[in-house]
């Protein structure tokens, strides 16, 4: 809004137009004062909100910084290490941003609130004081003027002269207050153009500067963000690749009878042992562990006495025979002979028939053989061998092991002690047999050390038999060829490793730990693909291994 200018000469005339113009300026001054009050109030609200937000973010960053990931397994991949440190990185970034934000909050009052308060009190407040003085002097002057004009001309000359002097004095005071008031109005109107705008500009500049710093921090954070996103994607791919297998393993683990058939675990479980006590025979509960390699049976007593604590008993197994049902009143029993107790046979009771079978299979147990069956086997053996007398060390076998073409093929294809020459074009081998053997071979091409360094992979590659290494070279060269078209088929080395890692380096035992280690196997396959460059694996690994070894 544009107002007509106030001239100092108009103060002397004090015309109605002057008064009207003065009133417009007074209304503008009141509107400015009200505006400043609202700006100060809202500015304080903004500062309080920023401070509250900053404190909340700092609390959030502290919560992130104290959390630590716990991972399953003995070692971590680079992706897992990156993910484990992510919250500390997030917290550091947030704390750096909020440190600058708190500096803004601390300076906001000096930048915005105090200058506006100062202008409102010193400039607008002084103008209001000048207005009060102007109104007071105006009222006195016009009151004195009315009295002066009402004086009678018949008054004495001295009285009239005194009245004239008094009126002139009041006029001078009124004129002085009017001029000062107009001057102060001009001061406020001119100063508010910069005294009001400058604090707001400084406050906005600090906010924009903070935003600019935040943008710079964001740019600095981008490389880590991209690296973390790649780690998260790799971890997600690993999860998706192992989730289905883990679920299948869980379903199989729900059938306890299959557990020890699937793994080479030491046989463990509860058994009841028949022992002779003072009051007769009794059955004592033990937790037993059997190591097949050394044929060692460890018995840990479960029913501990309050007075004495018994330690585990270790026995060396000599033989194991199933106990005939009619020979004992208990079910699921079997007898064990040990080297430590040659005279005494130990009788155990399993928890079920299936559990007994597992224990007997682990201990190479035998079925009880009748005298008639022994004689029949001896006669049959002599007839087959054309002998009339059987050897003294003859032991009738209770089992027959049949190996099919698949087993023979796999052994000749893989066993380094008996490599053999396999003609893949021979019609004697079925296509399914060849492919199954190849898959079986790929599953068992594994290494004990899954270090990510190329030198270690080079060393492990040379530990493979020559035929295995040649087959691995053929496969990796094919995978490199597939990955070269990743723009079309989306099969990057990382994705290809997720697919072939579990196949090339599958563990012999299906366990949760083995499935968690697939991520390391994927890394090895990815490195082989990335550094093959369509050359021989041994050349590539050797060149890189010499640099990193």
Short mmCIF file of C-alpha atoms in Angstrom, two decimals:
data_model
loop_
_atom_site.label_atom_id
_atom_site.label_comp_id
_atom_site.label_asym_id
_atom_site.label_seq_id
_atom_site.Cartn_x
_atom_site.Cartn_y
_atom_site.Cartn_z
CA UNK A 1 0.00 0.00 0.00
CA UNK A 2 1.29 3.47 -0.94
CA UNK A 3 0.76 6.44 1.37
CA UNK A 4 1.23 10.14 0.59
CA UNK A 5 4.40 11.56 2.10
CA UNK A 6 4.32 13.52 5.34
CA UNK A 7 5.88 16.96 5.03
CA UNK A 8 7.24 18.78 8.03
CA UNK A 9 5.54 21.95 6.83
CA UNK A 10 2.20 20.21 7.12
CA UNK A 11 2.78 19.95 10.85
CA UNK A 12 2.49 23.72 11.16
CA UNK A 13 -0.73 23.82 9.19
CA UNK A 14 -2.18 20.70 10.82
CA UNK A 15 -4.74 20.38 8.06
CA UNK A 16 -7.42 17.67 7.92
CA UNK A 17 -5.49 16.01 5.07
CA UNK A 18 -2.42 15.96 7.26
CA UNK A 19 -4.39 14.35 10.06
CA UNK A 20 -5.87 11.78 7.64
CA UNK A 21 -2.48 10.93 6.24
CA UNK A 22 -1.09 10.66 9.75
CA UNK A 23 -3.86 8.27 10.64
CA UNK A 24 -2.97 6.03 7.66
CA UNK A 25 0.61 5.86 8.87
CA UNK A 26 -0.56 5.00 12.37
CA UNK A 27 -2.68 2.13 11.04
CA UNK A 28 0.28 0.85 9.03
CA UNK A 29 2.44 1.06 12.13
CA UNK A 30 -0.08 -0.95 14.14
CA UNK A 31 -0.30 -3.58 11.40
CA UNK A 32 3.50 -3.85 11.33
CA UNK A 33 3.60 -4.25 15.10
CA UNK A 34 1.01 -7.03 14.96
CA UNK A 35 2.92 -8.71 12.14
CA UNK A 36 6.16 -8.67 14.13
CA UNK A 37 4.44 -10.23 17.14
CA UNK A 38 3.18 -13.09 14.96
CA UNK A 39 6.57 -13.56 13.30
CA UNK A 40 8.29 -13.72 16.68
CA UNK A 41 5.72 -16.16 18.01
CA UNK A 42 5.86 -18.42 14.95
CA UNK A 43 9.65 -18.13 14.82
CA UNK A 44 9.89 -19.37 18.39
CA UNK A 45 7.58 -22.25 17.45
CA UNK A 46 9.81 -23.14 14.49
CA UNK A 47 12.94 -23.02 16.63
CA UNK A 48 11.29 -25.16 19.31
CA UNK A 49 10.13 -27.64 16.68
CA UNK A 50 13.60 -27.83 15.12
CA UNK A 51 15.14 -28.34 18.53
CA UNK A 52 12.62 -31.06 19.38
CA UNK A 53 13.18 -32.74 16.02
CA UNK A 54 16.94 -32.58 16.46
CA UNK A 55 16.74 -34.10 19.93
CA UNK A 56 14.48 -36.88 18.62
CA UNK A 57 16.89 -37.64 15.78
CA UNK A 58 19.84 -37.67 18.19
CA UNK A 59 17.99 -40.13 20.41
CA UNK A 60 17.23 -42.21 17.32
CA UNK A 61 20.90 -42.18 16.28
CA UNK A 62 21.98 -43.22 19.78
CA UNK A 63 19.59 -46.16 19.64
CA UNK A 64 21.07 -47.20 16.29
CA UNK A 65 24.66 -46.85 17.47
CA UNK A 66 24.31 -49.16 20.49
CA UNK A 67 22.70 -52.02 18.54
CA UNK A 68 24.95 -54.83 17.35
CA UNK A 69 24.04 -57.59 14.93
CA UNK A 70 24.57 -61.17 16.00
CA UNK A 71 25.26 -63.51 13.10
CA UNK A 72 25.19 -67.28 12.88
CA UNK A 73 28.46 -68.99 12.04
CA UNK A 74 32.16 -68.72 12.77
CA UNK A 75 32.97 -66.03 10.21
CA UNK A 76 31.25 -63.30 8.23
CA UNK A 77 31.22 -62.33 4.59
CA UNK A 78 32.12 -58.83 3.48
CA UNK A 79 28.42 -58.19 2.92
CA UNK A 80 27.57 -59.25 6.47
CA UNK A 81 30.37 -57.11 7.90
CA UNK A 82 29.05 -54.18 5.90
CA UNK A 83 25.51 -54.78 7.15
CA UNK A 84 26.70 -55.20 10.74
CA UNK A 85 28.39 -51.80 10.63
CA UNK A 86 25.51 -50.07 8.85
CA UNK A 87 23.71 -48.80 11.95
CA UNK A 88 26.91 -47.22 13.25
CA UNK A 89 27.35 -45.50 9.87
CA UNK A 90 23.75 -44.28 9.97
CA UNK A 91 24.18 -42.99 13.50
CA UNK A 92 27.39 -41.16 12.60
CA UNK A 93 25.75 -39.43 9.65
CA UNK A 94 22.70 -38.40 11.68
CA UNK A 95 24.81 -37.12 14.55
CA UNK A 96 26.91 -35.02 12.17
CA UNK A 97 23.79 -33.49 10.62
CA UNK A 98 22.15 -32.85 13.97
CA UNK A 99 25.30 -31.25 15.35
CA UNK A 100 25.02 -28.59 12.65
CA UNK A 101 21.28 -28.33 13.25
CA UNK A 102 21.79 -27.67 16.96
CA UNK A 103 24.24 -24.91 16.05
CA UNK A 104 21.43 -23.41 13.99
CA UNK A 105 19.02 -23.68 16.91
CA UNK A 106 21.47 -22.02 19.29
CA UNK A 107 22.01 -19.10 16.89
CA UNK A 108 18.40 -18.82 15.73
CA UNK A 109 17.38 -16.57 18.61
CA UNK A 110 20.25 -14.17 17.91
CA UNK A 111 19.54 -14.23 14.19
CA UNK A 112 15.76 -13.84 14.18
CA UNK A 113 14.05 -13.25 17.51
CA UNK A 114 16.28 -10.67 19.19
CA UNK A 115 16.58 -8.29 16.20
CA UNK A 116 12.82 -8.30 15.65
CA UNK A 117 12.14 -7.74 19.33
CA UNK A 118 14.64 -4.91 19.36
CA UNK A 119 13.01 -3.23 16.36
CA UNK A 120 9.54 -3.59 17.81
CA UNK A 121 10.52 -2.15 21.18
CA UNK A 122 13.01 0.53 20.16
CA UNK A 123 11.42 1.78 16.94
CA UNK A 124 7.72 1.05 17.16
CA UNK A 125 7.71 1.60 20.91
CA UNK A 126 9.41 5.00 20.56
CA UNK A 127 6.95 5.95 17.82
CA UNK A 128 4.06 5.17 20.12
CA UNK A 129 5.61 7.37 22.80
CA UNK A 130 5.98 10.19 20.28
CA UNK A 131 2.33 9.73 19.31
CA UNK A 132 1.25 10.05 22.95
CA UNK A 133 3.25 13.24 23.29
CA UNK A 134 1.83 14.58 20.03
CA UNK A 135 -1.74 13.86 21.11
CA UNK A 136 -1.12 15.46 24.49
CA UNK A 137 0.44 18.63 23.06
CA UNK A 138 -2.27 18.81 20.42
CA UNK A 139 -4.98 18.65 23.04
CA UNK A 140 -3.29 21.33 25.17
CA UNK A 141 -2.74 23.62 22.22
CA UNK A 142 -6.28 23.47 20.90
CA UNK A 143 -7.68 23.79 24.41
CA UNK A 144 -5.56 26.88 24.98
CA UNK A 145 -6.58 28.19 21.58
CA UNK A 146 -10.26 27.90 22.48
CA UNK A 147 -9.67 29.76 25.75
CA UNK A 148 -7.62 32.42 24.00
CA UNK A 149 -10.28 33.04 21.40
CA UNK A 150 -12.94 33.36 24.07
CA UNK A 151 -11.11 36.18 25.87
CA UNK A 152 -12.95 39.48 25.90
CA UNK A 153 -11.39 42.37 24.09
CA UNK A 154 -12.16 44.49 27.12
CA UNK A 155 -9.45 42.66 29.07
CA UNK A 156 -6.43 44.63 30.08
CA UNK A 157 -3.56 44.79 27.68
CA UNK A 158 -1.24 42.96 30.01
CA UNK A 159 -3.69 40.06 30.33
CA UNK A 160 -4.13 39.83 26.58
CA UNK A 161 -0.38 39.93 26.09
CA UNK A 162 0.14 37.09 28.61
CA UNK A 163 -2.56 35.06 26.86
CA UNK A 164 -0.86 35.59 23.52
CA UNK A 165 2.50 34.48 24.92
CA UNK A 166 0.97 31.38 26.49
CA UNK A 167 -0.77 30.42 23.25
CA UNK A 168 2.43 30.94 21.31
CA UNK A 169 4.28 28.69 23.74
CA UNK A 170 1.68 25.94 23.40
CA UNK A 171 1.80 26.31 19.62
CA UNK A 172 5.58 25.88 19.66
CA UNK A 173 5.32 22.79 21.85
CA UNK A 174 2.65 21.34 19.62
CA UNK A 175 4.63 22.06 16.49
CA UNK A 176 7.76 20.52 18.01
CA UNK A 177 5.94 17.34 19.06
CA UNK A 178 4.28 17.12 15.67
CA UNK A 179 7.55 17.43 13.80
CA UNK A 180 9.25 14.84 16.04
CA UNK A 181 6.32 12.49 15.58
CA UNK A 182 6.45 12.80 11.80
CA UNK A 183 10.21 12.31 11.88
CA UNK A 184 9.85 9.12 13.96
CA UNK A 185 7.20 7.78 11.58
CA UNK A 186 9.61 8.29 8.70
CA UNK A 187 12.31 6.51 10.69
CA UNK A 188 10.12 3.46 11.31
CA UNK A 189 8.92 3.29 7.73
CA UNK A 190 12.45 3.41 6.40
CA UNK A 191 14.13 1.15 8.97
CA UNK A 192 11.56 -1.64 8.79
CA UNK A 193 12.62 -2.25 5.20
CA UNK A 194 15.93 -3.69 6.42
CA UNK A 195 15.55 -4.14 10.19
CA UNK A 196 12.68 -6.58 9.62
CA UNK A 197 13.91 -8.29 6.46
CA UNK A 198 17.55 -8.82 7.46
CA UNK A 199 16.83 -11.11 10.46
CA UNK A 200 14.46 -13.26 8.41
CA UNK A 201 17.03 -13.44 5.62
CA UNK A 202 19.77 -14.49 8.06
CA UNK A 203 17.51 -17.16 9.55
CA UNK A 204 16.61 -18.54 6.13
CA UNK A 205 20.25 -18.44 5.09
CA UNK A 206 21.21 -20.58 8.08
CA UNK A 207 18.46 -23.07 7.25
CA UNK A 208 19.49 -23.23 3.60
CA UNK A 209 23.13 -23.55 4.60
CA UNK A 210 22.21 -26.51 6.77
CA UNK A 211 20.26 -28.02 3.89
CA UNK A 212 23.25 -27.47 1.63
CA UNK A 213 25.52 -29.19 4.14
CA UNK A 214 23.01 -32.02 4.32
CA UNK A 215 23.10 -32.36 0.55
CA UNK A 216 26.91 -32.49 0.62
CA UNK A 217 26.81 -35.12 3.35
CA UNK A 218 24.29 -37.05 1.27
CA UNK A 219 26.63 -36.96 -1.71
CA UNK A 220 29.47 -38.21 0.47
CA UNK A 221 27.17 -40.92 1.79
CA UNK A 222 26.14 -42.14 -1.68
CA UNK A 223 29.10 -44.53 -2.28
CA UNK A 224 28.48 -46.25 1.04
CA UNK A 225 24.75 -46.33 0.32
CA UNK A 226 25.32 -48.04 -3.03
CA UNK A 227 27.74 -50.52 -1.48
CA UNK A 228 25.27 -51.28 1.30
CA UNK A 229 22.42 -51.72 -1.18
CA UNK A 230 24.53 -54.24 -3.09
CA UNK A 231 25.32 -56.08 0.15
CA UNK A 232 21.64 -56.12 1.07
CA UNK A 233 20.71 -57.45 -2.37
CA UNK A 234 23.35 -60.17 -2.16
CA UNK A 235 22.12 -61.13 1.31
CA UNK A 236 18.53 -61.19 0.08
CA UNK A 237 19.53 -63.38 -2.87
CA UNK A 238 21.32 -65.75 -0.51
CA UNK A 239 18.25 -65.90 1.71
CA UNK A 240 15.95 -66.63 -1.21
CA UNK A 241 18.30 -69.30 -2.56
CA UNK A 242 18.55 -71.13 0.77
CA UNK A 243 15.06 -70.52 2.15
CA UNK A 244 13.43 -73.33 0.19
CA UNK A 245 16.22 -75.78 0.96
CA UNK A 246 16.13 -74.82 4.63
CA UNK A 247 12.39 -75.44 4.70
CA UNK A 248 12.86 -78.85 3.10
CA UNK A 249 15.57 -79.66 5.63
CA UNK A 250 13.23 -78.62 8.44
CA UNK A 251 10.54 -80.96 7.12
CA UNK A 252 13.02 -83.83 6.96
CA UNK A 253 14.25 -83.04 10.45
CA UNK A 254 10.70 -83.58 11.71
CA UNK A 255 11.31 -87.29 11.08
CA UNK A 256 13.98 -88.21 13.66
CA UNK A 257 14.48 -91.65 12.18
CA UNK A 258 15.94 -90.06 9.06
CA UNK A 259 18.35 -87.68 10.76
CA UNK A 260 21.24 -90.05 11.30
CA UNK A 261 20.78 -91.61 7.89
CA UNK A 262 21.30 -88.23 6.27
CA UNK A 263 24.35 -87.17 8.26
CA UNK A 264 27.56 -88.54 9.63
CA UNK A 265 26.75 -87.28 13.08
CA UNK A 266 28.06 -89.18 16.08
CA UNK A 267 25.15 -91.26 17.31
CA UNK A 268 23.68 -89.62 20.42
CA UNK A 269 20.62 -90.15 22.53
CA UNK A 270 19.12 -91.60 25.66
CA UNK A 271 19.53 -95.29 26.51
CA UNK A 272 18.56 -97.35 29.52
CA UNK A 273 21.30 -99.65 30.78
CA UNK A 274 20.63 -102.81 32.79
CA UNK A 275 22.76 -102.74 35.92
CA UNK A 276 23.05 -104.98 38.93
CA UNK A 277 22.38 -103.24 42.22
CA UNK A 278 22.12 -104.37 45.82
CA UNK A 279 18.39 -105.03 45.52
CA UNK A 280 18.64 -106.74 42.13
CA UNK A 281 18.68 -105.68 38.50
CA UNK A 282 17.59 -102.17 37.62
CA UNK A 283 17.47 -99.96 34.52
CA UNK A 284 19.50 -96.74 34.69
CA UNK A 285 19.05 -93.86 32.27
CA UNK A 286 22.15 -92.61 30.40
CA UNK A 287 22.81 -90.09 27.68
CA UNK A 288 25.11 -91.96 25.31
CA UNK A 289 27.42 -90.76 22.54
CA UNK A 290 29.01 -93.14 20.07
CA UNK A 291 31.97 -92.21 17.86
CA UNK A 292 32.15 -94.66 14.99
CA UNK A 293 35.76 -93.87 14.07
CA UNK A 294 37.25 -95.01 17.34
CA UNK A 295 34.25 -97.18 18.31
CA UNK A 296 34.09 -95.21 21.54
CA UNK A 297 30.90 -95.19 23.62
CA UNK A 298 30.54 -92.44 26.21
CA UNK A 299 27.84 -92.89 28.86
CA UNK A 300 26.75 -89.82 30.82
CA UNK A 301 24.51 -90.67 33.81
CA UNK A 302 21.27 -88.69 33.96
CA UNK A 303 20.10 -89.70 37.43
CA UNK A 304 22.68 -88.00 39.61
CA UNK A 305 22.69 -88.70 43.32
CA UNK A 306 22.57 -85.74 45.68
CA UNK A 307 25.62 -86.87 47.62
CA UNK A 308 27.99 -87.84 44.82
CA UNK A 309 28.29 -86.75 41.23
CA UNK A 310 29.27 -89.42 38.73
CA UNK A 311 31.36 -88.59 35.71
CA UNK A 312 30.94 -90.02 32.22
CA UNK A 313 32.02 -93.58 31.48
CA UNK A 314 34.01 -94.27 28.31
CA UNK A 315 34.02 -97.73 26.75
CA UNK A 316 35.52 -99.17 23.57
CA UNK A 317 33.00 -101.21 21.60
CA UNK A 318 33.82 -104.74 20.53
CA UNK A 319 30.51 -106.01 19.16
CA UNK A 320 26.80 -105.27 19.15
CA UNK A 321 23.99 -107.84 18.79
CA UNK A 322 20.25 -107.34 18.86
CA UNK A 323 18.60 -108.95 21.84
CA UNK A 324 15.96 -111.53 21.01
CA UNK A 325 12.49 -110.50 22.12
CA UNK A 326 11.83 -113.82 23.87
CA UNK A 327 15.08 -113.62 25.82
CA UNK A 328 14.12 -110.56 27.90
CA UNK A 329 10.94 -108.98 29.20
CA UNK A 330 11.89 -105.52 27.88
CA UNK A 331 11.40 -104.24 24.33
CA UNK A 332 13.95 -102.59 22.02
CA UNK A 333 17.01 -104.13 23.68
CA UNK A 334 20.48 -104.93 22.34
CA UNK A 335 23.67 -106.29 23.86
CA UNK A 336 27.09 -104.67 23.66
CA UNK A 337 30.49 -106.22 24.33
CA UNK A 338 33.34 -103.88 25.25
CA UNK A 339 37.07 -104.26 25.62
CA UNK A 340 36.97 -102.86 29.15
CA UNK A 341 34.31 -105.37 30.26
CA UNK A 342 35.19 -108.61 28.48
CA UNK A 343 33.36 -110.81 30.96
CA UNK A 344 30.20 -108.75 31.28
CA UNK A 345 27.81 -108.06 28.43
CA UNK A 346 26.02 -104.71 28.68
CA UNK A 347 22.33 -104.68 27.82
CA UNK A 348 20.79 -101.44 26.58
CA UNK A 349 17.16 -100.52 25.96
CA UNK A 350 16.44 -97.99 23.21
CA UNK A 351 13.47 -95.64 23.20
CA UNK A 352 11.79 -97.27 20.19
CA UNK A 353 12.31 -99.88 17.51
CA UNK A 354 13.49 -97.21 15.08
CA UNK A 355 15.89 -95.85 17.65
CA UNK A 356 17.32 -99.32 18.22
CA UNK A 357 17.89 -99.75 14.49
CA UNK A 358 19.78 -96.47 14.40
CA UNK A 359 22.01 -97.48 17.29
CA UNK A 360 22.69 -100.89 15.75
CA UNK A 361 23.49 -99.39 12.36
CA UNK A 362 25.89 -96.94 13.97
CA UNK A 363 27.57 -99.72 15.98
CA UNK A 364 27.59 -102.18 13.06
CA UNK A 365 25.28 -104.38 15.06
CA UNK A 366 24.28 -107.87 14.00
CA UNK A 367 21.14 -109.89 14.25
CA UNK A 368 21.11 -112.92 16.53
CA UNK A 369 21.73 -116.05 14.39
CA UNK A 370 20.31 -119.46 15.26
CA UNK A 371 22.43 -122.61 15.15
CA UNK A 372 20.38 -123.97 12.25
CA UNK A 373 20.94 -120.83 10.20
CA UNK A 374 24.68 -120.94 10.91
CA UNK A 375 24.89 -124.54 9.73
CA UNK A 376 22.86 -123.72 6.62
CA UNK A 377 25.17 -120.83 5.70
CA UNK A 378 28.26 -122.98 6.22
CA UNK A 379 26.90 -125.69 3.91
CA UNK A 380 25.88 -123.12 1.32
CA UNK A 381 29.32 -121.51 1.41
CA UNK A 382 31.04 -124.88 0.90
CA UNK A 383 28.77 -125.78 -2.00
CA UNK A 384 29.41 -122.47 -3.75
CA UNK A 385 33.18 -122.75 -3.30
CA UNK A 386 33.45 -126.48 -3.98
CA UNK A 387 34.94 -127.14 -0.55
CA UNK A 388 34.17 -129.83 1.87
CA UNK A 389 35.66 -128.06 4.87
CA UNK A 390 35.15 -124.43 5.71
CA UNK A 391 38.02 -122.26 6.95
CA UNK A 392 38.41 -121.65 10.64
CA UNK A 393 38.15 -117.90 10.21
CA UNK A 394 34.92 -118.12 8.21
CA UNK A 395 32.28 -115.62 9.40
CA UNK A 396 28.89 -115.78 7.66
CA UNK A 397 27.90 -112.38 6.31
CA UNK A 398 24.43 -111.08 7.04
CA UNK A 399 24.49 -108.32 4.44
CA UNK A 400 24.94 -108.01 0.68
CA UNK A 401 26.11 -104.75 -0.87
CA UNK A 402 24.88 -104.15 -4.41
CA UNK A 403 26.39 -101.30 -6.38
CA UNK A 404 24.53 -100.10 -9.45
CA UNK A 405 25.84 -98.50 -12.54
CA UNK A 406 25.43 -95.07 -10.97
CA UNK A 407 27.76 -95.86 -8.07
CA UNK A 408 30.36 -97.52 -10.31
CA UNK A 409 30.25 -94.64 -12.75
CA UNK A 410 30.55 -92.03 -9.98
CA UNK A 411 33.44 -93.81 -8.34
CA UNK A 412 35.40 -94.10 -11.57
CA UNK A 413 34.56 -90.51 -12.42
CA UNK A 414 35.50 -88.92 -9.10
CA UNK A 415 37.69 -91.17 -7.00
CA UNK A 416 41.27 -89.85 -7.35
CA UNK A 417 42.66 -93.20 -6.18
CA UNK A 418 40.85 -95.01 -9.00
CA UNK A 419 40.12 -92.40 -11.67
CA UNK A 420 39.48 -94.75 -14.56
CA UNK A 421 38.69 -93.77 -18.13
CA UNK A 422 35.04 -93.18 -18.85
CA UNK A 423 33.80 -93.07 -22.42
CA UNK A 424 30.88 -90.66 -22.26
CA UNK A 425 29.85 -91.58 -25.81
CA UNK A 426 29.47 -95.24 -24.97
CA UNK A 427 25.95 -96.60 -25.31
CA UNK A 428 26.46 -98.52 -22.06
CA UNK A 429 25.85 -95.33 -20.08
CA UNK A 430 22.37 -93.91 -19.92
CA UNK A 431 22.06 -90.12 -20.36
CA UNK A 432 20.42 -89.79 -16.95
CA UNK A 433 23.29 -91.72 -15.40
CA UNK A 434 25.86 -89.35 -16.91
CA UNK A 435 23.99 -86.21 -15.87
CA UNK A 436 23.36 -87.58 -12.37
CA UNK A 437 27.03 -88.42 -12.03
CA UNK A 438 27.99 -84.93 -13.19
CA UNK A 439 25.65 -83.39 -10.63
CA UNK A 440 27.05 -85.73 -7.97
CA UNK A 441 30.55 -84.68 -8.98
CA UNK A 442 29.73 -80.98 -8.85
CA UNK A 443 28.23 -81.35 -5.40
CA UNK A 444 31.40 -82.83 -3.98
CA UNK A 445 33.86 -80.41 -5.54
CA UNK A 446 34.44 -78.46 -2.35
CA UNK A 447 37.29 -77.05 -0.32
CA UNK A 448 38.03 -76.74 3.34
CA UNK A 449 39.10 -73.11 3.20
CA UNK A 450 36.77 -70.54 1.65
CA UNK A 451 39.01 -67.48 1.90
CA UNK A 452 38.03 -64.69 -0.46
CA UNK A 453 41.59 -63.95 -1.50
CA UNK A 454 42.47 -65.04 -5.00
CA UNK A 455 45.74 -66.54 -3.81
CA UNK A 456 43.87 -68.94 -1.56
CA UNK A 457 41.46 -69.86 -4.35
CA UNK A 458 44.46 -70.44 -6.60
CA UNK A 459 45.95 -72.78 -4.01
CA UNK A 460 42.70 -74.65 -3.53
CA UNK A 461 42.18 -74.98 -7.27
CA UNK A 462 45.54 -76.73 -7.60
CA UNK A 463 44.57 -79.16 -4.85
CA UNK A 464 41.81 -80.52 -7.07
CA UNK A 465 42.53 -83.63 -9.13
CA UNK A 466 43.42 -82.86 -12.73
CA UNK A 467 40.15 -84.11 -14.16
CA UNK A 468 38.16 -82.16 -11.59
CA UNK A 469 40.12 -79.03 -12.40
CA UNK A 470 39.55 -79.51 -16.12
CA UNK A 471 35.84 -79.97 -15.59
CA UNK A 472 35.74 -76.88 -13.35
CA UNK A 473 37.56 -74.90 -16.03
CA UNK A 474 35.04 -75.97 -18.68
CA UNK A 475 32.11 -75.02 -16.48
CA UNK A 476 33.52 -71.63 -15.42
CA UNK A 477 34.32 -70.72 -19.03
CA UNK A 478 30.73 -71.52 -19.93
CA UNK A 479 29.42 -69.40 -17.04
CA UNK A 480 31.67 -66.52 -18.11
CA UNK A 481 30.17 -66.76 -21.58
CA UNK A 482 26.67 -66.62 -20.11
CA UNK A 483 27.56 -63.64 -17.90
CA UNK A 484 28.94 -61.76 -20.90
CA UNK A 485 25.32 -61.38 -22.04
CA UNK A 486 24.10 -60.11 -18.68
CA UNK A 487 22.57 -57.05 -20.32
CA UNK A 488 20.04 -59.35 -21.93
CA UNK A 489 19.73 -62.32 -19.58
CA UNK A 490 20.41 -60.39 -16.31
CA UNK A 491 22.79 -63.17 -15.26
CA UNK A 492 25.56 -61.19 -13.58
CA UNK A 493 28.44 -63.03 -11.86
CA UNK A 494 26.72 -62.41 -8.53
CA UNK A 495 23.43 -63.93 -9.72
CA UNK A 496 25.23 -66.82 -11.39
CA UNK A 497 27.13 -67.53 -8.18
CA UNK A 498 23.85 -67.68 -6.24
CA UNK A 499 22.67 -70.41 -8.64
CA UNK A 500 25.84 -72.49 -9.02
CA UNK A 501 27.48 -71.88 -5.65
CA UNK A 502 25.28 -74.38 -3.78
CA UNK A 503 25.76 -76.94 -6.58
CA UNK A 504 29.49 -76.65 -7.12
CA UNK A 505 30.39 -76.59 -3.44
CA UNK A 506 27.57 -78.38 -1.70
CA UNK A 507 28.48 -79.76 1.71
CA UNK A 508 28.38 -83.49 2.27
CA UNK A 509 26.06 -83.03 5.23
CA UNK A 510 22.78 -81.14 4.97
CA UNK A 511 22.71 -78.97 8.07
CA UNK A 512 21.66 -75.44 8.89
CA UNK A 513 25.31 -74.50 9.34
CA UNK A 514 26.13 -75.88 5.89
CA UNK A 515 23.32 -73.87 4.33
CA UNK A 516 24.51 -70.73 6.07
CA UNK A 517 27.96 -71.34 4.60
CA UNK A 518 26.52 -71.27 1.08
CA UNK A 519 27.15 -67.51 1.08
CA UNK A 520 30.91 -68.18 1.22
CA UNK A 521 30.60 -70.73 -1.57
CA UNK A 522 28.77 -68.16 -3.69
CA UNK A 523 31.64 -65.72 -3.16
CA UNK A 524 34.20 -68.28 -4.38
CA UNK A 525 32.19 -69.03 -7.53
CA UNK A 526 31.69 -65.32 -8.17
CA UNK A 527 35.44 -64.71 -7.92
CA UNK A 528 36.16 -67.60 -10.29
CA UNK A 529 33.72 -66.15 -12.83
CA UNK A 530 34.89 -62.56 -12.50
CA UNK A 531 38.61 -63.37 -12.81
CA UNK A 532 38.49 -66.11 -15.38
CA UNK A 533 38.36 -63.77 -18.42
CA UNK A 534 37.81 -66.77 -20.71
CA UNK A 535 41.29 -68.07 -19.91
CA UNK A 536 42.39 -71.11 -18.02
CA UNK A 537 41.60 -70.98 -14.34
CA UNK A 538 45.07 -71.98 -13.28
CA UNK A 539 46.67 -69.16 -15.30
CA UNK A 540 44.27 -66.53 -13.98
CA UNK A 541 44.43 -67.68 -10.40
CA UNK A 542 48.19 -67.96 -10.60
CA UNK A 543 48.65 -64.42 -11.91
CA UNK A 544 46.32 -62.92 -9.35
CA UNK A 545 47.58 -65.20 -6.62
CA UNK A 546 51.13 -63.96 -7.14
CA UNK A 547 49.90 -60.42 -6.59
CA UNK A 548 47.82 -61.09 -3.49
CA UNK A 549 49.53 -64.11 -1.97
#
